[in-house]
Amino acid sequence: MSASTLFYILLIIIIIVHFIDSILDVFNAKHFSKKIPHELADVYPKDEYQKSIAYKKVNFKFKLITSSISLFTMLAFLAFDGFALLDNFVRTFSNNDILVGLLFFGFIIIGGEIISLPSSYYQIFVIEEQFGFNKMSLKTFFVDKLKNLLMLMLLGGSILAAIIWFYNFTGPSFWLYAWGLVIIFSLLMNMFYARFIVPLFNKQTPLEEGELRTHIQVYAEKVGFKLNNIFVIDGSKRSTKANAYFSGLGSEKRITLYDTLIKDLEVDEIVAVLAHEVGHYKKRHIIYNLILSILLTGFTLWLLSIFINSPLLAEALGVSQPSFHIGLIAFGILYTPITEITGLFMNMVSRTFEYQADNYAKNTFNAPALIRSLKKLSKNSLSNLTPHPAYVFMHYSHPTLLQRIKNLEQ
Ligand SMILES: [Zn+2]
């Protein structure tokens, strides 16, 4: 294969993936005004439902515009040998492979962040604001961005540096060492995310004394979940949207409830949501997800090790001197169709887990309370009651509200 053939293959992959994604969005949009299934007739009052349709339409149009802009930016960058220019530029600073690689990705990430800043501002301070969801101040917005960027530089940067170092020293078998490092890193992240990363962004407090705590205590004792593993987080600092999640391993396991969830739901509905999260823990979903993602990472790194040595990858991007970072970019683009497929697979697994957690809540607490809570949460986040099945298949990590209610009513 010649370098120019590979260049066109890269372009075609980027365009096709964008095209499929947009088609699914359009299919989904065609379903926005579809008749509501009778099981969901009581989710929204009529005027609220009109508002939810408007919200969906605004988001659909916004995504169509932003994704087209990023497609054209990417294509223009490729057409004008952007990666080659950047590679030459960072090489003026250093000859060290690791430093060059870090600078290369550093510029790409900061450049991407600057380009996407207006759209992420618009999403929060215009769209979310208009529909009454946004609670974030401009300061929080920028401080969040800065913290995320610093964390990415620190954690992502050290992992990248280590992987380039492995590559320089061990050649094609670098992937085994890289895999080992990523496994250790994911285990640590899973264990300590709530303890060390979440506090950088949010306040977490133990459950307050009161009616809710008493009710939760009764349920928690029944299923053998420790009450001091339940925390309340100040989600209201950023948005009115509510959530709850289970995270962590072993002694670090915890259930986190958003303060917005506690504000929006009745006591038995909150216990039902908690029961669903306990279900994730009892069914060991975190561990299965961790194993799956470790296997997937191993496969990706192994495949990368086969391609990375080929000078063709660098030539396709117009770069004369092959390097790990240039190979990684070309490989990343070649790999996107596989990412789409693995993403689809992970969503399928996740939807199965959601049914299991719902069933656990049904069996150990009660189904009607969970159904009421799901309906309220859907209404309060103006969520889509009539998504297109193809869109659900591809993008949904949770079954639709209708599917969950039907399963709970069985
Ligand atoms: Zn869940």
Tab-separated table of C-alpha atoms and ligand atoms in Angstrom:
chain	number	residue	atom	x	y	z
A	1	MET	CA	0.000	0.000	0.000
A	2	SER	CA	1.224	3.512	-0.733
A	3	ALA	CA	1.195	6.357	1.774
A	4	SER	CA	-1.337	8.327	-0.261
A	5	THR	CA	-3.727	5.340	-0.364
A	6	LEU	CA	-3.529	5.117	3.427
A	7	PHE	CA	-4.111	8.883	3.664
A	8	TYR	CA	-7.354	8.520	1.696
A	9	ILE	CA	-8.393	5.513	3.786
A	10	LEU	CA	-7.991	7.671	6.899
A	11	LEU	CA	-10.127	10.426	5.343
A	12	ILE	CA	-12.810	7.937	4.297
A	13	ILE	CA	-12.956	6.397	7.789
A	14	ILE	CA	-13.413	9.820	9.400
A	15	ILE	CA	-16.161	10.767	6.926
A	16	ILE	CA	-18.042	7.458	7.137
A	17	VAL	CA	-18.040	7.389	10.942
A	18	HIS	CA	-19.321	10.980	10.998
A	19	PHE	CA	-21.961	10.136	8.402
A	20	ILE	CA	-23.301	7.092	10.300
A	21	ASP	CA	-23.406	9.087	13.518
A	22	SER	CA	-25.321	11.934	11.886
A	23	ILE	CA	-27.786	9.556	10.189
A	24	LEU	CA	-28.606	8.027	13.573
A	25	ASP	CA	-29.136	11.523	15.019
A	26	VAL	CA	-31.497	12.351	12.160
A	27	PHE	CA	-33.427	9.081	12.616
A	28	ASN	CA	-33.746	9.857	16.301
A	29	ALA	CA	-34.930	13.405	15.601
A	30	LYS	CA	-37.646	12.060	13.291
A	31	HIS	CA	-39.048	10.287	16.381
A	32	PHE	CA	-39.174	13.371	18.641
A	33	SER	CA	-42.855	14.098	18.047
A	34	LYS	CA	-43.991	10.476	17.866
A	35	LYS	CA	-47.036	9.478	19.917
A	36	ILE	CA	-46.151	8.732	23.564
A	37	PRO	CA	-46.680	5.058	24.572
A	38	HIS	CA	-49.658	4.784	26.959
A	39	GLU	CA	-47.413	3.466	29.778
A	40	LEU	CA	-45.646	6.832	29.748
A	41	ALA	CA	-48.719	9.049	29.353
A	42	ASP	CA	-48.406	10.409	32.910
A	43	VAL	CA	-44.699	11.320	32.813
A	44	TYR	CA	-45.158	14.895	31.583
A	45	PRO	CA	-47.953	17.425	31.933
A	46	LYS	CA	-48.835	18.621	28.429
A	47	ASP	CA	-46.919	21.934	28.447
A	48	GLU	CA	-43.866	20.283	29.990
A	49	TYR	CA	-43.894	17.752	27.154
A	50	GLN	CA	-43.802	20.532	24.559
A	51	LYS	CA	-40.833	21.954	26.435
A	52	SER	CA	-39.051	18.568	26.306
A	53	ILE	CA	-39.570	18.388	22.527
A	54	ALA	CA	-38.118	21.883	22.156
A	55	TYR	CA	-35.143	20.848	24.305
A	56	LYS	CA	-34.480	17.775	22.174
A	57	LYS	CA	-34.703	19.784	18.949
A	58	VAL	CA	-32.298	22.463	20.162
A	59	ASN	CA	-29.772	19.827	21.238
A	60	PHE	CA	-30.117	17.948	17.963
A	61	LYS	CA	-29.451	21.053	15.853
A	62	PHE	CA	-26.589	22.110	18.096
A	63	LYS	CA	-24.906	18.715	17.822
A	64	LEU	CA	-25.323	18.678	14.037
A	65	ILE	CA	-23.542	22.045	13.815
A	66	THR	CA	-20.735	21.285	16.285
A	67	SER	CA	-19.999	17.840	14.855
A	68	SER	CA	-19.855	19.275	11.330
A	69	ILE	CA	-17.431	21.948	12.513
A	70	SER	CA	-15.177	19.347	14.142
A	71	LEU	CA	-15.343	17.162	11.015
A	72	PHE	CA	-14.222	20.050	8.808
A	73	THR	CA	-11.530	21.095	11.266
A	74	MET	CA	-10.138	17.560	11.280
A	75	LEU	CA	-10.281	17.212	7.484
A	76	ALA	CA	-8.636	20.612	6.985
A	77	PHE	CA	-5.940	19.710	9.509
A	78	LEU	CA	-5.210	16.508	7.580
A	79	ALA	CA	-5.400	18.144	4.149
A	80	PHE	CA	-2.881	20.816	5.140
A	81	ASP	CA	-0.492	18.331	6.794
A	82	GLY	CA	-1.285	19.762	10.231
A	83	PHE	CA	0.264	16.821	12.074
A	84	ALA	CA	3.504	17.161	10.074
A	85	LEU	CA	3.684	20.907	10.783
A	86	LEU	CA	3.071	20.335	14.484
A	87	ASP	CA	5.647	17.521	14.556
A	88	ASN	CA	8.263	19.827	13.002
A	89	PHE	CA	7.346	22.610	15.400
A	90	VAL	CA	7.656	20.542	18.607
A	91	ARG	CA	10.967	19.120	17.381
A	92	THR	CA	12.434	22.626	17.541
A	93	PHE	CA	12.135	22.381	21.360
A	94	SER	CA	13.819	19.026	21.952
A	95	ASN	CA	15.288	15.857	20.457
A	96	ASN	CA	14.064	13.660	23.259
A	97	ASP	CA	11.321	11.252	22.019
A	98	ILE	CA	9.357	11.420	25.246
A	99	LEU	CA	9.419	15.216	25.472
A	100	VAL	CA	8.525	15.563	21.780
A	101	GLY	CA	5.597	13.136	22.233
A	102	LEU	CA	4.338	14.985	25.317
A	103	LEU	CA	4.575	18.396	23.632
A	104	PHE	CA	2.868	17.018	20.511
A	105	PHE	CA	-0.179	15.744	22.395
A	106	GLY	CA	-0.093	18.720	24.762
A	107	PHE	CA	-0.555	21.132	21.835
A	108	ILE	CA	-3.274	18.948	20.285
A	109	ILE	CA	-5.211	18.777	23.538
A	110	ILE	CA	-4.889	22.471	24.362
A	111	GLY	CA	-5.718	23.390	20.741
A	112	GLY	CA	-8.785	21.135	20.849
A	113	GLU	CA	-9.832	22.652	24.156
A	114	ILE	CA	-9.601	26.199	22.758
A	115	ILE	CA	-11.535	25.274	19.597
A	116	SER	CA	-14.310	23.570	21.578
A	117	LEU	CA	-14.525	26.268	24.272
A	118	PRO	CA	-17.227	28.393	22.541
A	119	SER	CA	-19.470	25.374	21.932
A	120	SER	CA	-19.110	24.055	25.457
A	121	TYR	CA	-19.873	27.565	26.785
A	122	TYR	CA	-22.953	27.766	24.537
A	123	GLN	CA	-24.172	24.310	25.605
A	124	ILE	CA	-24.148	25.238	29.293
A	125	PHE	CA	-24.801	28.977	29.438
A	126	VAL	CA	-27.278	29.224	26.575
A	127	ILE	CA	-29.050	25.880	26.048
A	128	GLU	CA	-28.992	24.424	29.582
A	129	GLU	CA	-29.614	27.926	30.993
A	130	GLN	CA	-32.610	28.518	28.723
A	131	PHE	CA	-34.268	25.307	29.919
A	132	GLY	CA	-33.527	26.038	33.575
A	133	PHE	CA	-30.929	23.307	34.156
A	134	ASN	CA	-27.777	25.330	34.606
A	135	LYS	CA	-26.588	26.236	38.098
A	136	MET	CA	-22.930	26.675	37.170
A	137	SER	CA	-21.156	30.002	37.554
A	138	LEU	CA	-18.712	31.184	34.925
A	139	LYS	CA	-15.965	30.740	37.486
A	140	THR	CA	-16.861	27.074	38.125
A	141	PHE	CA	-16.934	26.523	34.356
A	142	PHE	CA	-13.380	27.766	33.857
A	143	VAL	CA	-12.002	26.279	37.078
A	144	ASP	CA	-13.463	22.873	36.060
A	145	LYS	CA	-11.803	23.115	32.658
A	146	LEU	CA	-8.488	24.045	34.218
A	147	LYS	CA	-8.620	21.240	36.787
A	148	ASN	CA	-9.515	18.698	34.097
A	149	LEU	CA	-6.674	19.887	31.922
A	150	LEU	CA	-4.143	19.763	34.771
A	151	MET	CA	-5.303	16.271	35.745
A	152	LEU	CA	-5.039	15.097	32.149
A	153	MET	CA	-1.538	16.540	31.847
A	154	LEU	CA	-0.407	14.974	35.102
A	155	LEU	CA	-2.013	11.520	34.804
A	156	GLY	CA	-2.276	11.160	31.014
A	157	GLY	CA	1.137	12.753	30.531
A	158	SER	CA	2.911	10.373	32.903
A	159	ILE	CA	1.235	7.320	31.358
A	160	LEU	CA	2.124	8.467	27.836
A	161	ALA	CA	5.704	9.191	28.888
A	162	ALA	CA	6.011	5.725	30.432
A	163	ILE	CA	4.563	4.024	27.330
A	164	ILE	CA	6.960	5.856	24.960
A	165	TRP	CA	9.808	4.893	27.283
A	166	PHE	CA	8.705	1.202	27.199
A	167	TYR	CA	8.519	1.445	23.406
A	168	ASN	CA	12.044	2.830	23.114
A	169	PHE	CA	13.493	0.187	25.375
A	170	THR	CA	11.570	-2.978	24.513
A	171	GLY	CA	10.391	-2.435	20.914
A	172	PRO	CA	7.276	-4.338	19.794
A	173	SER	CA	6.767	-6.037	23.168
A	174	PHE	CA	6.170	-2.605	24.760
A	175	TRP	CA	2.450	-3.361	24.689
A	176	LEU	CA	2.762	-5.923	27.501
A	177	TYR	CA	4.441	-3.411	29.831
A	178	ALA	CA	2.006	-0.693	28.788
A	179	TRP	CA	-0.884	-3.043	29.487
A	180	GLY	CA	0.495	-3.854	32.946
A	181	LEU	CA	0.755	-0.145	33.704
A	182	VAL	CA	-2.777	0.567	32.489
A	183	ILE	CA	-4.133	-2.327	34.585
A	184	ILE	CA	-2.503	-0.949	37.745
A	185	PHE	CA	-3.725	2.547	36.892
A	186	SER	CA	-7.351	1.415	36.294
A	187	LEU	CA	-7.388	-0.564	39.537
A	188	LEU	CA	-6.126	2.475	41.471
A	189	MET	CA	-8.597	4.787	39.715
A	190	ASN	CA	-11.488	2.436	40.448
A	191	MET	CA	-10.441	2.172	44.079
A	192	PHE	CA	-9.659	5.796	44.861
A	193	TYR	CA	-11.591	7.894	42.348
A	194	ALA	CA	-14.224	8.877	44.913
A	195	ARG	CA	-11.688	9.561	47.636
A	196	PHE	CA	-9.115	11.609	45.702
A	197	ILE	CA	-10.538	12.815	42.371
A	198	VAL	CA	-14.186	13.647	43.143
A	199	PRO	CA	-13.237	16.036	46.027
A	200	LEU	CA	-11.352	18.186	43.489
A	201	PHE	CA	-14.729	18.994	41.937
A	202	ASN	CA	-17.429	18.329	44.537
A	203	LYS	CA	-18.234	18.097	48.224
A	204	GLN	CA	-19.293	14.671	49.482
A	205	THR	CA	-20.976	14.342	52.856
A	206	PRO	CA	-22.312	11.347	54.818
A	207	LEU	CA	-26.096	10.974	54.991
A	208	GLU	CA	-27.670	13.428	57.459
A	209	GLU	CA	-29.704	12.198	60.448
A	210	GLY	CA	-33.421	12.225	59.695
A	211	GLU	CA	-36.335	10.437	58.067
A	212	LEU	CA	-34.402	9.555	54.898
A	213	ARG	CA	-31.465	8.107	56.812
A	214	THR	CA	-33.799	6.040	59.001
A	215	HIS	CA	-35.572	4.564	55.964
A	216	ILE	CA	-32.325	3.878	54.176
A	217	GLN	CA	-30.955	2.253	57.334
A	218	VAL	CA	-33.829	-0.238	57.416
A	219	TYR	CA	-33.213	-1.194	53.788
A	220	ALA	CA	-29.403	-1.196	54.066
A	221	GLU	CA	-29.498	-3.528	57.074
A	222	LYS	CA	-31.855	-5.869	55.254
A	223	VAL	CA	-29.482	-6.304	52.284
A	224	GLY	CA	-26.234	-5.968	54.246
A	225	PHE	CA	-24.892	-2.698	52.840
A	226	LYS	CA	-23.027	-0.430	55.268
A	227	LEU	CA	-24.694	2.918	55.842
A	228	ASN	CA	-21.357	4.744	56.084
A	229	ASN	CA	-20.691	3.777	52.459
A	230	ILE	CA	-23.500	6.099	51.355
A	231	PHE	CA	-22.636	9.708	50.471
A	232	VAL	CA	-24.485	12.787	49.276
A	233	ILE	CA	-22.786	14.947	46.634
A	234	ASP	CA	-23.483	18.624	45.832
A	235	GLY	CA	-24.512	18.086	42.204
A	236	SER	CA	-26.704	21.209	42.550
A	237	LYS	CA	-23.514	23.254	42.236
A	238	ARG	CA	-23.613	22.649	38.470
A	239	SER	CA	-27.028	21.450	37.350
A	240	THR	CA	-30.573	20.717	38.515
A	241	LYS	CA	-30.360	17.283	36.875
A	242	ALA	CA	-30.353	14.402	39.380
A	243	ASN	CA	-28.302	11.208	39.513
A	244	ALA	CA	-26.944	8.413	41.694
A	245	TYR	CA	-24.133	5.948	41.148
A	246	PHE	CA	-22.195	3.069	42.655
A	247	SER	CA	-18.392	3.119	42.508
A	248	GLY	CA	-15.243	1.643	44.003
A	249	LEU	CA	-13.938	-1.756	45.009
A	250	GLY	CA	-13.644	-3.551	48.342
A	251	SER	CA	-13.464	-1.225	51.343
A	252	GLU	CA	-13.604	1.795	48.999
A	253	LYS	CA	-17.042	0.890	47.613
A	254	ARG	CA	-19.704	3.583	47.924
A	255	ILE	CA	-23.060	4.778	46.674
A	256	THR	CA	-23.261	8.461	45.826
A	257	LEU	CA	-26.622	10.243	45.777
A	258	TYR	CA	-26.946	13.716	44.224
A	259	ASP	CA	-28.482	16.344	46.513
A	260	THR	CA	-30.769	17.135	43.554
A	261	LEU	CA	-32.085	13.548	43.648
A	262	ILE	CA	-32.909	13.881	47.361
A	263	LYS	CA	-34.665	17.187	46.689
A	264	ASP	CA	-36.757	15.860	43.771
A	265	LEU	CA	-37.894	12.438	45.034
A	266	GLU	CA	-40.014	11.069	47.905
A	267	VAL	CA	-38.305	8.965	50.563
A	268	ASP	CA	-39.423	5.568	49.206
A	269	GLU	CA	-38.412	6.617	45.687
A	270	ILE	CA	-34.928	7.513	46.908
A	271	VAL	CA	-34.637	4.146	48.673
A	272	ALA	CA	-35.693	2.470	45.389
A	273	VAL	CA	-32.908	4.278	43.511
A	274	LEU	CA	-30.476	3.287	46.250
A	275	ALA	CA	-31.677	-0.328	45.952
A	276	HIS	CA	-30.895	-0.203	42.219
A	277	GLU	CA	-27.340	0.988	43.025
A	278	VAL	CA	-26.929	-1.735	45.671
A	279	GLY	CA	-27.946	-4.115	42.871
A	280	HIS	CA	-24.955	-2.959	40.809
A	281	TYR	CA	-22.743	-3.794	43.780
A	282	LYS	CA	-24.328	-7.170	44.609
A	283	LYS	CA	-24.141	-8.284	40.975
A	284	ARG	CA	-20.457	-7.260	40.804
A	285	HIS	CA	-20.971	-4.980	37.806
A	286	ILE	CA	-17.958	-2.785	38.590
A	287	ILE	CA	-15.689	-5.843	38.549
A	288	TYR	CA	-17.113	-7.194	35.274
A	289	ASN	CA	-16.761	-3.761	33.659
A	290	LEU	CA	-13.205	-3.493	34.889
A	291	ILE	CA	-12.289	-6.942	33.499
A	292	LEU	CA	-13.917	-6.131	30.157
A	293	SER	CA	-12.151	-2.811	29.809
A	294	ILE	CA	-8.805	-4.377	30.775
A	295	LEU	CA	-9.224	-7.074	28.096
A	296	LEU	CA	-10.231	-4.452	25.549
A	297	THR	CA	-7.216	-2.296	26.396
A	298	GLY	CA	-4.941	-5.328	26.011
A	299	PHE	CA	-6.379	-6.054	22.570
A	300	THR	CA	-6.009	-2.415	21.473
A	301	LEU	CA	-2.399	-2.183	22.701
A	302	TRP	CA	-1.506	-5.480	21.021
A	303	LEU	CA	-2.974	-4.272	17.731
A	304	LEU	CA	-1.137	-0.964	18.154
A	305	SER	CA	2.135	-2.873	18.605
A	306	ILE	CA	1.643	-4.525	15.204
A	307	PHE	CA	1.071	-1.233	13.375
A	308	ILE	CA	3.216	1.242	15.252
A	309	ASN	CA	6.517	0.236	13.639
A	310	SER	CA	5.294	0.841	10.102
A	311	PRO	CA	6.775	4.026	8.535
A	312	LEU	CA	3.684	4.059	6.313
A	313	LEU	CA	1.599	5.519	9.169
A	314	ALA	CA	3.891	8.544	9.437
A	315	GLU	CA	4.154	8.945	5.644
A	316	ALA	CA	0.367	8.922	5.295
A	317	LEU	CA	0.262	11.959	7.586
A	318	GLY	CA	3.044	13.634	5.603
A	319	VAL	CA	5.694	13.083	8.290
A	320	SER	CA	9.086	11.837	7.136
A	321	GLN	CA	10.441	10.761	10.519
A	322	PRO	CA	8.374	7.887	12.026
A	323	SER	CA	7.677	8.206	15.753
A	324	PHE	CA	5.456	6.738	18.430
A	325	HIS	CA	3.201	9.799	18.681
A	326	ILE	CA	2.611	10.086	14.915
A	327	GLY	CA	1.961	6.338	14.668
A	328	LEU	CA	-0.491	6.640	17.547
A	329	ILE	CA	-2.490	9.355	15.745
A	330	ALA	CA	-2.768	7.363	12.486
A	331	PHE	CA	-3.571	4.185	14.394
A	332	GLY	CA	-6.193	6.051	16.430
A	333	ILE	CA	-8.010	7.050	13.234
A	334	LEU	CA	-7.729	3.554	11.705
A	335	TYR	CA	-9.083	2.131	14.947
A	336	THR	CA	-12.247	4.320	15.128
A	337	PRO	CA	-14.512	1.743	13.403
A	338	ILE	CA	-13.432	-0.790	16.039
A	339	THR	CA	-14.058	1.797	18.776
A	340	GLU	CA	-17.587	2.210	17.428
A	341	ILE	CA	-18.143	-1.545	17.620
A	342	THR	CA	-16.634	-1.974	21.088
A	343	GLY	CA	-18.669	1.042	22.277
A	344	LEU	CA	-21.803	-0.642	20.986
A	345	PHE	CA	-20.839	-3.867	22.767
A	346	MET	CA	-20.117	-2.052	26.056
A	347	ASN	CA	-23.517	-0.341	25.838
A	348	MET	CA	-25.216	-3.711	25.327
A	349	VAL	CA	-23.460	-5.078	28.409
A	350	SER	CA	-24.354	-1.957	30.366
A	351	ARG	CA	-28.058	-2.238	29.420
A	352	THR	CA	-28.089	-5.869	30.617
A	353	PHE	CA	-26.566	-4.717	33.915
A	354	GLU	CA	-29.231	-2.013	34.286
A	355	TYR	CA	-31.997	-4.595	33.953
A	356	GLN	CA	-30.256	-6.738	36.587
A	357	ALA	CA	-29.968	-3.781	38.980
A	358	ASP	CA	-33.643	-2.881	38.385
A	359	ASN	CA	-34.647	-6.483	39.092
A	360	TYR	CA	-32.585	-6.448	42.273
A	361	ALA	CA	-34.424	-3.306	43.432
A	362	LYS	CA	-37.748	-4.924	42.519
A	363	ASN	CA	-36.963	-8.089	44.496
A	364	THR	CA	-35.445	-6.483	47.595
A	365	PHE	CA	-37.502	-3.271	47.777
A	366	ASN	CA	-40.382	-2.531	45.438
A	367	ALA	CA	-41.032	-1.923	41.759
A	368	PRO	CA	-43.736	0.802	41.896
A	369	ALA	CA	-41.464	3.192	43.852
A	370	LEU	CA	-38.658	2.679	41.337
A	371	ILE	CA	-41.049	3.260	38.431
A	372	ARG	CA	-42.250	6.509	40.020
A	373	SER	CA	-38.672	7.652	40.573
A	374	LEU	CA	-37.638	6.827	36.997
A	375	LYS	CA	-40.611	8.763	35.647
A	376	LYS	CA	-39.825	11.798	37.799
A	377	LEU	CA	-36.149	11.743	36.879
A	378	SER	CA	-37.059	11.515	33.174
A	379	LYS	CA	-39.442	14.432	33.464
A	380	ASN	CA	-37.004	16.612	35.406
A	381	SER	CA	-34.232	16.097	32.860
A	382	LEU	CA	-36.659	16.559	29.917
A	383	SER	CA	-35.523	13.202	28.595
A	384	ASN	CA	-36.655	11.617	25.366
A	385	LEU	CA	-39.630	9.229	25.723
A	386	THR	CA	-39.634	8.136	22.082
A	387	PRO	CA	-36.043	7.460	20.965
A	388	HIS	CA	-35.387	5.652	17.687
A	389	PRO	CA	-34.551	1.932	18.262
A	390	ALA	CA	-31.364	2.164	16.138
A	391	TYR	CA	-30.197	5.136	18.191
A	392	VAL	CA	-30.930	3.260	21.425
A	393	PHE	CA	-29.045	0.199	20.139
A	394	MET	CA	-25.972	2.273	19.328
A	395	HIS	CA	-25.820	4.943	22.035
A	396	TYR	CA	-27.926	4.052	25.090
A	397	SER	CA	-26.067	2.789	28.151
A	398	HIS	CA	-29.448	2.334	29.898
A	399	PRO	CA	-32.604	0.714	28.509
A	400	THR	CA	-35.308	3.257	27.581
A	401	LEU	CA	-37.786	4.354	30.238
A	402	LEU	CA	-40.502	2.289	28.534
A	403	GLN	CA	-38.330	-0.849	28.470
A	404	ARG	CA	-37.421	-0.429	32.137
A	405	ILE	CA	-41.025	0.078	33.202
A	406	LYS	CA	-42.196	-2.939	31.199
A	407	ASN	CA	-39.467	-5.044	32.787
A	408	LEU	CA	-40.334	-3.812	36.296
A	409	GLU	CA	-44.051	-4.445	35.795
A	410	GLN	CA	-43.488	-8.051	34.665
B	1	ZN	ZN	-27.815	1.674	37.057
